[in-house]
PDB file of C-alpha atoms in Angstrom:
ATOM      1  CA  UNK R   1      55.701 -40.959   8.286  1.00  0.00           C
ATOM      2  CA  UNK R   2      58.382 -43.403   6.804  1.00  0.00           C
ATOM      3  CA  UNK R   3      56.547 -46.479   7.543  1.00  0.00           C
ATOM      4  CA  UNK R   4      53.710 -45.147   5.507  1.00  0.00           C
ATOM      5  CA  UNK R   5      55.902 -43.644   2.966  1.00  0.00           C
ATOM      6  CA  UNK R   6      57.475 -46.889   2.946  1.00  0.00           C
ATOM      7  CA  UNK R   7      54.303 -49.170   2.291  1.00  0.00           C
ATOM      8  CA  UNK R   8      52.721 -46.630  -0.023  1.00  0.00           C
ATOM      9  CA  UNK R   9      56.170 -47.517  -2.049  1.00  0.00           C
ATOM     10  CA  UNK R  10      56.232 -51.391  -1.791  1.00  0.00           C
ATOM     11  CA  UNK R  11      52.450 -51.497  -3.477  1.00  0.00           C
ATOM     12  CA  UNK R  12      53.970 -49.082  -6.626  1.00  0.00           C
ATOM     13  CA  UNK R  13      56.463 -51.824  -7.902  1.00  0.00           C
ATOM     14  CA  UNK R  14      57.769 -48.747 -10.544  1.00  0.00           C
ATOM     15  CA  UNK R  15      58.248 -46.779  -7.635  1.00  0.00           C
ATOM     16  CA  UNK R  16      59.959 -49.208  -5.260  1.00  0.00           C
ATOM     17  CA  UNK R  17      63.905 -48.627  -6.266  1.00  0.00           C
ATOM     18  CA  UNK R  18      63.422 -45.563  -6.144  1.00  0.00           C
ATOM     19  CA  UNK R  19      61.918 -45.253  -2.944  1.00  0.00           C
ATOM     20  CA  UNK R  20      64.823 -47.024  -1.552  1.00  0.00           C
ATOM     21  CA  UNK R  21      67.198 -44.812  -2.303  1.00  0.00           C
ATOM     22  CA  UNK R  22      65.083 -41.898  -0.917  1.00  0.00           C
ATOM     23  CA  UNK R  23      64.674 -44.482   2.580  1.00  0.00           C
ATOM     24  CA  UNK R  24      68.659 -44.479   2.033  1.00  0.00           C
ATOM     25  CA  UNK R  25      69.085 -41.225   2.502  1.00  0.00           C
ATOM     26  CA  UNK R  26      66.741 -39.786   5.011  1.00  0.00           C
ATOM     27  CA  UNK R  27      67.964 -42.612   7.283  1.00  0.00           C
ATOM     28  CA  UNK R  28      71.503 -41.703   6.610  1.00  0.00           C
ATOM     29  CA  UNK R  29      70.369 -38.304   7.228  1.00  0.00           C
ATOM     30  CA  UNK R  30      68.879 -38.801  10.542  1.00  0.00           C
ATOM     31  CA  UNK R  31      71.557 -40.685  11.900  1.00  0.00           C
ATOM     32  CA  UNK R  32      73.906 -37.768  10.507  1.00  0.00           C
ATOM     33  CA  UNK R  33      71.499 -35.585  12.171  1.00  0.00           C
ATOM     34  CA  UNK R  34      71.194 -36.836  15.588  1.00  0.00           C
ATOM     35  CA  UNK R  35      74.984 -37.564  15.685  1.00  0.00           C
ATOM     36  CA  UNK R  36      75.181 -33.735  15.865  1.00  0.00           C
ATOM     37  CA  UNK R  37      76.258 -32.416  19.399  1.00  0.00           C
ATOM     38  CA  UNK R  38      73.760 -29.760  19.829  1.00  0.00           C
ATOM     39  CA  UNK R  39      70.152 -32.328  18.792  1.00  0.00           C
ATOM     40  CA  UNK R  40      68.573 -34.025  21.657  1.00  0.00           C
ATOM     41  CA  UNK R  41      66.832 -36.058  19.058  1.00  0.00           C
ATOM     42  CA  UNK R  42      65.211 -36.206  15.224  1.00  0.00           C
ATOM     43  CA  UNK R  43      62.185 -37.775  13.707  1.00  0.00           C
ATOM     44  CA  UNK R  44      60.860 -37.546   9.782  1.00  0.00           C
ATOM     45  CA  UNK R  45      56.877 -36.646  11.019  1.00  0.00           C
ATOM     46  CA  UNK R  46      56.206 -36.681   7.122  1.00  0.00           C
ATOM     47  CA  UNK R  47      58.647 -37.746   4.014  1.00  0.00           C
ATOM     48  CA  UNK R  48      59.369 -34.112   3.517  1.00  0.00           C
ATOM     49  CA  UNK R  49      59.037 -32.749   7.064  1.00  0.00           C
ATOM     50  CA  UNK R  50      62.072 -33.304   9.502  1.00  0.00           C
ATOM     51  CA  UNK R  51      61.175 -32.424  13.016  1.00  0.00           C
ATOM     52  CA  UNK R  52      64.765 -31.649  15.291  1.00  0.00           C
ATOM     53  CA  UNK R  53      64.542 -31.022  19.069  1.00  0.00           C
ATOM     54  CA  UNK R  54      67.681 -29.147  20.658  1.00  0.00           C
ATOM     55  CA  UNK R  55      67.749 -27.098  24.114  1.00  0.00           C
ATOM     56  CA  UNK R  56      66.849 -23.600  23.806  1.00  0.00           C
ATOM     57  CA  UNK R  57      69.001 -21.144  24.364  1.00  0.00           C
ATOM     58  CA  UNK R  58      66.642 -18.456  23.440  1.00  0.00           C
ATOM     59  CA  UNK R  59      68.803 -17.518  19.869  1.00  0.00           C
ATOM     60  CA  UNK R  60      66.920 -18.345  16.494  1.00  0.00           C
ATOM     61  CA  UNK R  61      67.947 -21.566  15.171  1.00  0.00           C
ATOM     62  CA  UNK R  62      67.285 -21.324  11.332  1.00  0.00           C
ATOM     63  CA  UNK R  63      70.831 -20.314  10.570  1.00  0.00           C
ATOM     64  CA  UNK R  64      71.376 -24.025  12.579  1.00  0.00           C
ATOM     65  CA  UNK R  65      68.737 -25.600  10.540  1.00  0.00           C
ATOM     66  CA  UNK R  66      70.708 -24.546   7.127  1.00  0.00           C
ATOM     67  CA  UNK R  67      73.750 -26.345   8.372  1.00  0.00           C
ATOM     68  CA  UNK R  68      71.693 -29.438   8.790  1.00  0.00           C
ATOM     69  CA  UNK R  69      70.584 -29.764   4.886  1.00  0.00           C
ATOM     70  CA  UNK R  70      74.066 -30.311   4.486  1.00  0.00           C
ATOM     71  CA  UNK R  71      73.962 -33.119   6.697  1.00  0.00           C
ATOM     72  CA  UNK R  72      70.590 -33.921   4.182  1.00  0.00           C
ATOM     73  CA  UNK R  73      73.099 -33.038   1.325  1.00  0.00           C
ATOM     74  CA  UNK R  74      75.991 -35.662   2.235  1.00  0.00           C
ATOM     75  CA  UNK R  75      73.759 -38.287   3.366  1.00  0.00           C
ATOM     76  CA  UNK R  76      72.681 -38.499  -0.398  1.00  0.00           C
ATOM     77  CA  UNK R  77      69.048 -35.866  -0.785  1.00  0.00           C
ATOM     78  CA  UNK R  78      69.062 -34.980  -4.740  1.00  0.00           C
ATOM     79  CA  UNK R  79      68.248 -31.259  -5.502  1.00  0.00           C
ATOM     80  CA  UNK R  80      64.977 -32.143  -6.194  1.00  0.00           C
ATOM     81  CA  UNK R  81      63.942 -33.726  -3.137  1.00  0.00           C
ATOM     82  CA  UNK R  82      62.083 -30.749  -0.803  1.00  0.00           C
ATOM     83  CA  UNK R  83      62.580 -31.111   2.690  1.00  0.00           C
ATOM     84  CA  UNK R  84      61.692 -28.521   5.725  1.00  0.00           C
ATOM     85  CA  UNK R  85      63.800 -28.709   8.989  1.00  0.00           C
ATOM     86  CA  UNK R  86      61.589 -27.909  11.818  1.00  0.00           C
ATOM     87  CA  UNK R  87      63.577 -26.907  15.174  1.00  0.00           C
ATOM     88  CA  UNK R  88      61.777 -27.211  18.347  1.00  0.00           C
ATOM     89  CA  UNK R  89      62.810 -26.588  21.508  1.00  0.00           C
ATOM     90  CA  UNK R  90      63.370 -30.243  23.852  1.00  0.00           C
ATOM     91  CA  UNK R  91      61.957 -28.887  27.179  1.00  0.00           C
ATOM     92  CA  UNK R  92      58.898 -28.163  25.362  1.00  0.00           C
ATOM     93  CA  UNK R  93      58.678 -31.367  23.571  1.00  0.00           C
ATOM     94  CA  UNK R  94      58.739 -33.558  26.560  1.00  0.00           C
ATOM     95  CA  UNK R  95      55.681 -31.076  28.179  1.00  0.00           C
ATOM     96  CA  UNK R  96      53.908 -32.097  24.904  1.00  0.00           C
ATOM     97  CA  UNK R  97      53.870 -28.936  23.696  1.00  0.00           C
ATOM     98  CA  UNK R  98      55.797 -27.743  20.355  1.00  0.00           C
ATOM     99  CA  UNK R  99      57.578 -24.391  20.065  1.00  0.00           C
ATOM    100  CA  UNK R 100      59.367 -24.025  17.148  1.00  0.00           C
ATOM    101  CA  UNK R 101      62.852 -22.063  17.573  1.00  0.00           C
ATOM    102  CA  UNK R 102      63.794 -22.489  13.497  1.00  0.00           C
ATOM    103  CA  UNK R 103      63.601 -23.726  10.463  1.00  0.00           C
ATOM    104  CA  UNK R 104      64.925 -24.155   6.988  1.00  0.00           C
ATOM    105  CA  UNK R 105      63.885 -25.129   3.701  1.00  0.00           C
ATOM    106  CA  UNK R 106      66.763 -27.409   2.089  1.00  0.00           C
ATOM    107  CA  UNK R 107      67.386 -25.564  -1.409  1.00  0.00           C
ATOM    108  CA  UNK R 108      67.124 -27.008  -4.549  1.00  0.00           C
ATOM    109  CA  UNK R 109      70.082 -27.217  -6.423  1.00  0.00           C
TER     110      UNK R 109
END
């Protein structure tokens, strides 16, 4: 999660700038994120894992997923910083339950 990402950084003072930028740009990237239209809402569940929720409208929603490492892309995320996108579809979020509907792995380079 970020908070622990984010205390795990403080305590590694050689770390720390670094891990600022990399908070810079997943925060920039999940406000970029959940600006978009179709996502009912983001989260980071790990510092390389972004969960998305969206309403399912029973098409696969990798191809969607690519188009949001962009977002990753513009908000700042190097080429060497992995991240999966994890869709899952909303309905089943708020029953607790998680269906994923796609996903992407943001490519290096």
């Amino acid at each position: 999660m970020k908070s622990s990402f984010l205390s795990l950084a403080l305590g590694i003072s050689t770390a720390t700038a670094v891990a600022a930028d990399e908070t810079d740009w997943r925060t920039k990237g999940l406000e970029l994120v959940r600006a978009e239209s179709y996502v009912v809402d983001a989260i980071w569940s790990q510092d390389i894992s972004l969960w998305v929720s969206m309403k399912d409208d029973g098409s696969d929603r990798s191809g969607y997923a690519q188009v949001l490492c962009f977002s990753l892309r513009d908000a700042g995320r190097q080429p060497d910083d992995f991240v999966v996108i994890r869709i899952y579809d909303a309905a089943a979020m708020a029953r607790d339950e998680l269906r994923q509907i796609g996903r992407a792995e943001c490519p290096h380079g």
